[in-house]
CSV table of C-alpha atoms in Angstrom, one decimal:
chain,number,residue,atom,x,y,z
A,1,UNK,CA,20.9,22.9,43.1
A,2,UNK,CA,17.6,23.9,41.1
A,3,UNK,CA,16.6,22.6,38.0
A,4,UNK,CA,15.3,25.6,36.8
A,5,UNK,CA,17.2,28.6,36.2
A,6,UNK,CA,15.6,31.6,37.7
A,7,UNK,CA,13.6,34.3,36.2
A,8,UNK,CA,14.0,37.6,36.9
A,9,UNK,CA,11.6,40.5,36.9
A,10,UNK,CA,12.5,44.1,37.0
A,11,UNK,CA,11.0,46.5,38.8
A,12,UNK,CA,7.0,47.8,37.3
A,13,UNK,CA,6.4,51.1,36.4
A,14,UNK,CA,5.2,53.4,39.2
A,15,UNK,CA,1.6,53.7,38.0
A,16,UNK,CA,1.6,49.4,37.6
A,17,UNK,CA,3.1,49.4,41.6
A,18,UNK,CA,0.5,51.1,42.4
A,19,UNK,CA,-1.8,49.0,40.6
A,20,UNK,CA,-0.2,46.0,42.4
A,21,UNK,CA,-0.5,48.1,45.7
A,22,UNK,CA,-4.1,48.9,45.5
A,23,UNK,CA,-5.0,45.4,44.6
A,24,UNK,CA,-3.8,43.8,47.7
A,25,UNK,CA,-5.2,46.5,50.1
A,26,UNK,CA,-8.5,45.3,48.4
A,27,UNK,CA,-7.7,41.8,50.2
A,28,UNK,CA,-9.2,39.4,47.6
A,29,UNK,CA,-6.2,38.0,46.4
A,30,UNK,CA,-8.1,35.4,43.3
A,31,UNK,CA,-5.7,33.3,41.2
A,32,UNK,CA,-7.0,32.3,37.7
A,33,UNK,CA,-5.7,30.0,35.0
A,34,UNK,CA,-7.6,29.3,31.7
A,35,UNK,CA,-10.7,31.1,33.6
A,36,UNK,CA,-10.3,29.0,36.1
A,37,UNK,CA,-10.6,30.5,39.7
A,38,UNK,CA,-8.1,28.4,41.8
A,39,UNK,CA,-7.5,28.7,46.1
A,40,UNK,CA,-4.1,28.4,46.8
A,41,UNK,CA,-2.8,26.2,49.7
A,42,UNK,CA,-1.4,28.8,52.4
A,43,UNK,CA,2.3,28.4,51.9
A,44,UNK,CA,1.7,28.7,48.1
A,45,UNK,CA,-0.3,32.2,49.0
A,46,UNK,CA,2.2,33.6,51.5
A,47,UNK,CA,5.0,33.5,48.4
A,48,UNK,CA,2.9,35.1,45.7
A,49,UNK,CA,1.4,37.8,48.2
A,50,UNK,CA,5.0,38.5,49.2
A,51,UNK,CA,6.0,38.6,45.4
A,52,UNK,CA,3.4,40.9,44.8
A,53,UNK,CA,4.0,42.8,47.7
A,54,UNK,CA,7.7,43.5,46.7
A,55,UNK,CA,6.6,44.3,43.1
A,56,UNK,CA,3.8,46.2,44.5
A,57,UNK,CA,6.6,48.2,46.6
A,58,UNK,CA,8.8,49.0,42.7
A,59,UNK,CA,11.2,45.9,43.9
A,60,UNK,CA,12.4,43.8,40.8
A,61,UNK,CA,12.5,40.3,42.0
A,62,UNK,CA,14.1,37.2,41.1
A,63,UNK,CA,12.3,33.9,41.4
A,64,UNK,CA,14.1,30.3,42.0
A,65,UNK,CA,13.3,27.2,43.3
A,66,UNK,CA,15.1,25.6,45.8
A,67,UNK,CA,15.2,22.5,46.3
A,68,UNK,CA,15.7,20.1,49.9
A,69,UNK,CA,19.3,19.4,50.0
A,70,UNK,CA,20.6,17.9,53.3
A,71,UNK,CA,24.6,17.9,54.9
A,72,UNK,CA,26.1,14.8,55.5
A,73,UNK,CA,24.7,14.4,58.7
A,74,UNK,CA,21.4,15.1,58.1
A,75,UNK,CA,21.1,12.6,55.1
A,76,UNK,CA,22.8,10.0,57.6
A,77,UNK,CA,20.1,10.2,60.1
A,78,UNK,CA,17.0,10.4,57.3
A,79,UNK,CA,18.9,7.0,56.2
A,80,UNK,CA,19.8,5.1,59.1
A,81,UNK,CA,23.4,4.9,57.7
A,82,UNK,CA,26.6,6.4,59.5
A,83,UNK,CA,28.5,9.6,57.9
A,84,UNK,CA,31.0,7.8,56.4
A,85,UNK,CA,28.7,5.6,54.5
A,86,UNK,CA,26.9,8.5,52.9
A,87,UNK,CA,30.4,10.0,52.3
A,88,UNK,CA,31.2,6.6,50.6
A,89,UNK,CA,28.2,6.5,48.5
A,90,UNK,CA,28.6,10.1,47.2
A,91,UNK,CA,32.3,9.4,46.4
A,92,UNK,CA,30.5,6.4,44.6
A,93,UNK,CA,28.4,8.4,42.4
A,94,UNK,CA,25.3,6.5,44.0
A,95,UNK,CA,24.0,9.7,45.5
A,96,UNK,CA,24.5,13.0,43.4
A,97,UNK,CA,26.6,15.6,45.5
A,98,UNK,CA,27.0,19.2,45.0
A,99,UNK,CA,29.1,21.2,47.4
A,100,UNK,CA,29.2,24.8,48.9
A,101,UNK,CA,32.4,24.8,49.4
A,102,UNK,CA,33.8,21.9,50.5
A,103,UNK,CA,30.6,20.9,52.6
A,104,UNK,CA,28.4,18.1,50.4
A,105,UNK,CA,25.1,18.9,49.7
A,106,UNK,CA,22.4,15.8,48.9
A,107,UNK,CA,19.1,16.2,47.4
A,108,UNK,CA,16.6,14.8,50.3
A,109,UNK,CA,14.9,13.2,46.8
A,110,UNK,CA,17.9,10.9,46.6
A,111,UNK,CA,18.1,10.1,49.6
A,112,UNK,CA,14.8,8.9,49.9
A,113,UNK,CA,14.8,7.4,46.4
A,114,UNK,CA,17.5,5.0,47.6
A,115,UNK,CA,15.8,4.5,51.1
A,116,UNK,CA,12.8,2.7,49.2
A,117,UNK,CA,15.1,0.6,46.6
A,118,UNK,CA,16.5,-0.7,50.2
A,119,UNK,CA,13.7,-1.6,51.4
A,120,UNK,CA,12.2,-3.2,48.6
A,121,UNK,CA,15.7,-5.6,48.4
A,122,UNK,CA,17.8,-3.3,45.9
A,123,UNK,CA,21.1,-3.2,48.1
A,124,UNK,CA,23.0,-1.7,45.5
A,125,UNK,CA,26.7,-1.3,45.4
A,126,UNK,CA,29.2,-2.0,48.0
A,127,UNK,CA,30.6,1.4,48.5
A,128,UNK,CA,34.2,-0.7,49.4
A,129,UNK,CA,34.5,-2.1,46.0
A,130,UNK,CA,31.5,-0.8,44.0
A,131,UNK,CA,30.4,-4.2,43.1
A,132,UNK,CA,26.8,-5.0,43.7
A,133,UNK,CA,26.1,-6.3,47.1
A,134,UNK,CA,24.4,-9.6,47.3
């Protein structure tokens, strides 16, 4: 459910691998943008040592994003709601679905998203007759 389609990379040349390779033996691992020497939160440098460890390694790699997507029963709890309203307000179109299958998959974002117009009085639509609730 990304926005973004992924790139892909193919594998480096054996002498850039073992560019890659020697580089993170070194240990300093410094990310720059416009000459800018920037310290990446941990998670963000676990993902582009490992990158640059399976490049470093001759590995082509493909890079996504993947995005929070909850079941049924997960977006139920996060919302306080019961499974068969969440089913409801998929079949509604109020929260975007995708499914795997035929499991539903939610976007946490929307989830949350129509958490806070709840609490700020939004009720939105009835998910018996799709009229808005008042």
């Amino acid at each position: 459910m990304s926005r973004f389609a992924p790139h892909h990379a193919p594998a480096l040349s054996p002498d850039e691998a073992d560019a890659v390779r020697r580089a993170l033996t070194a240990g300093d691992i410094t990310v720059f943008a416009d000459g800018t020497a920037y310290r990446l939160p941990d998670a963000a440098r676990d993902a582009v040592l490992d990158l640059l460890g399976r490049l470093g390694r001759g590995e082509s790699v493909t890079v996504t994003s993947a995005e929070d997507v909850l079941t049924v029963a997960q977006a139920a709890e996060l919302a306080g709601i019961s499974h068969s309203y969440v089913r409801k307000l998929t079949d509604l179109g109020t929260w975007p679905v995708a499914y795997r299958g035929t499991h539903r998959r939610i976007r946490r974002e929307d989830v949350l998203a129509w958490v806070a117009a709840q609490k700020k009085g939004g009720r939105g639509a009835d998910p018996d007759t799709g009229a808005a609730a008042g």
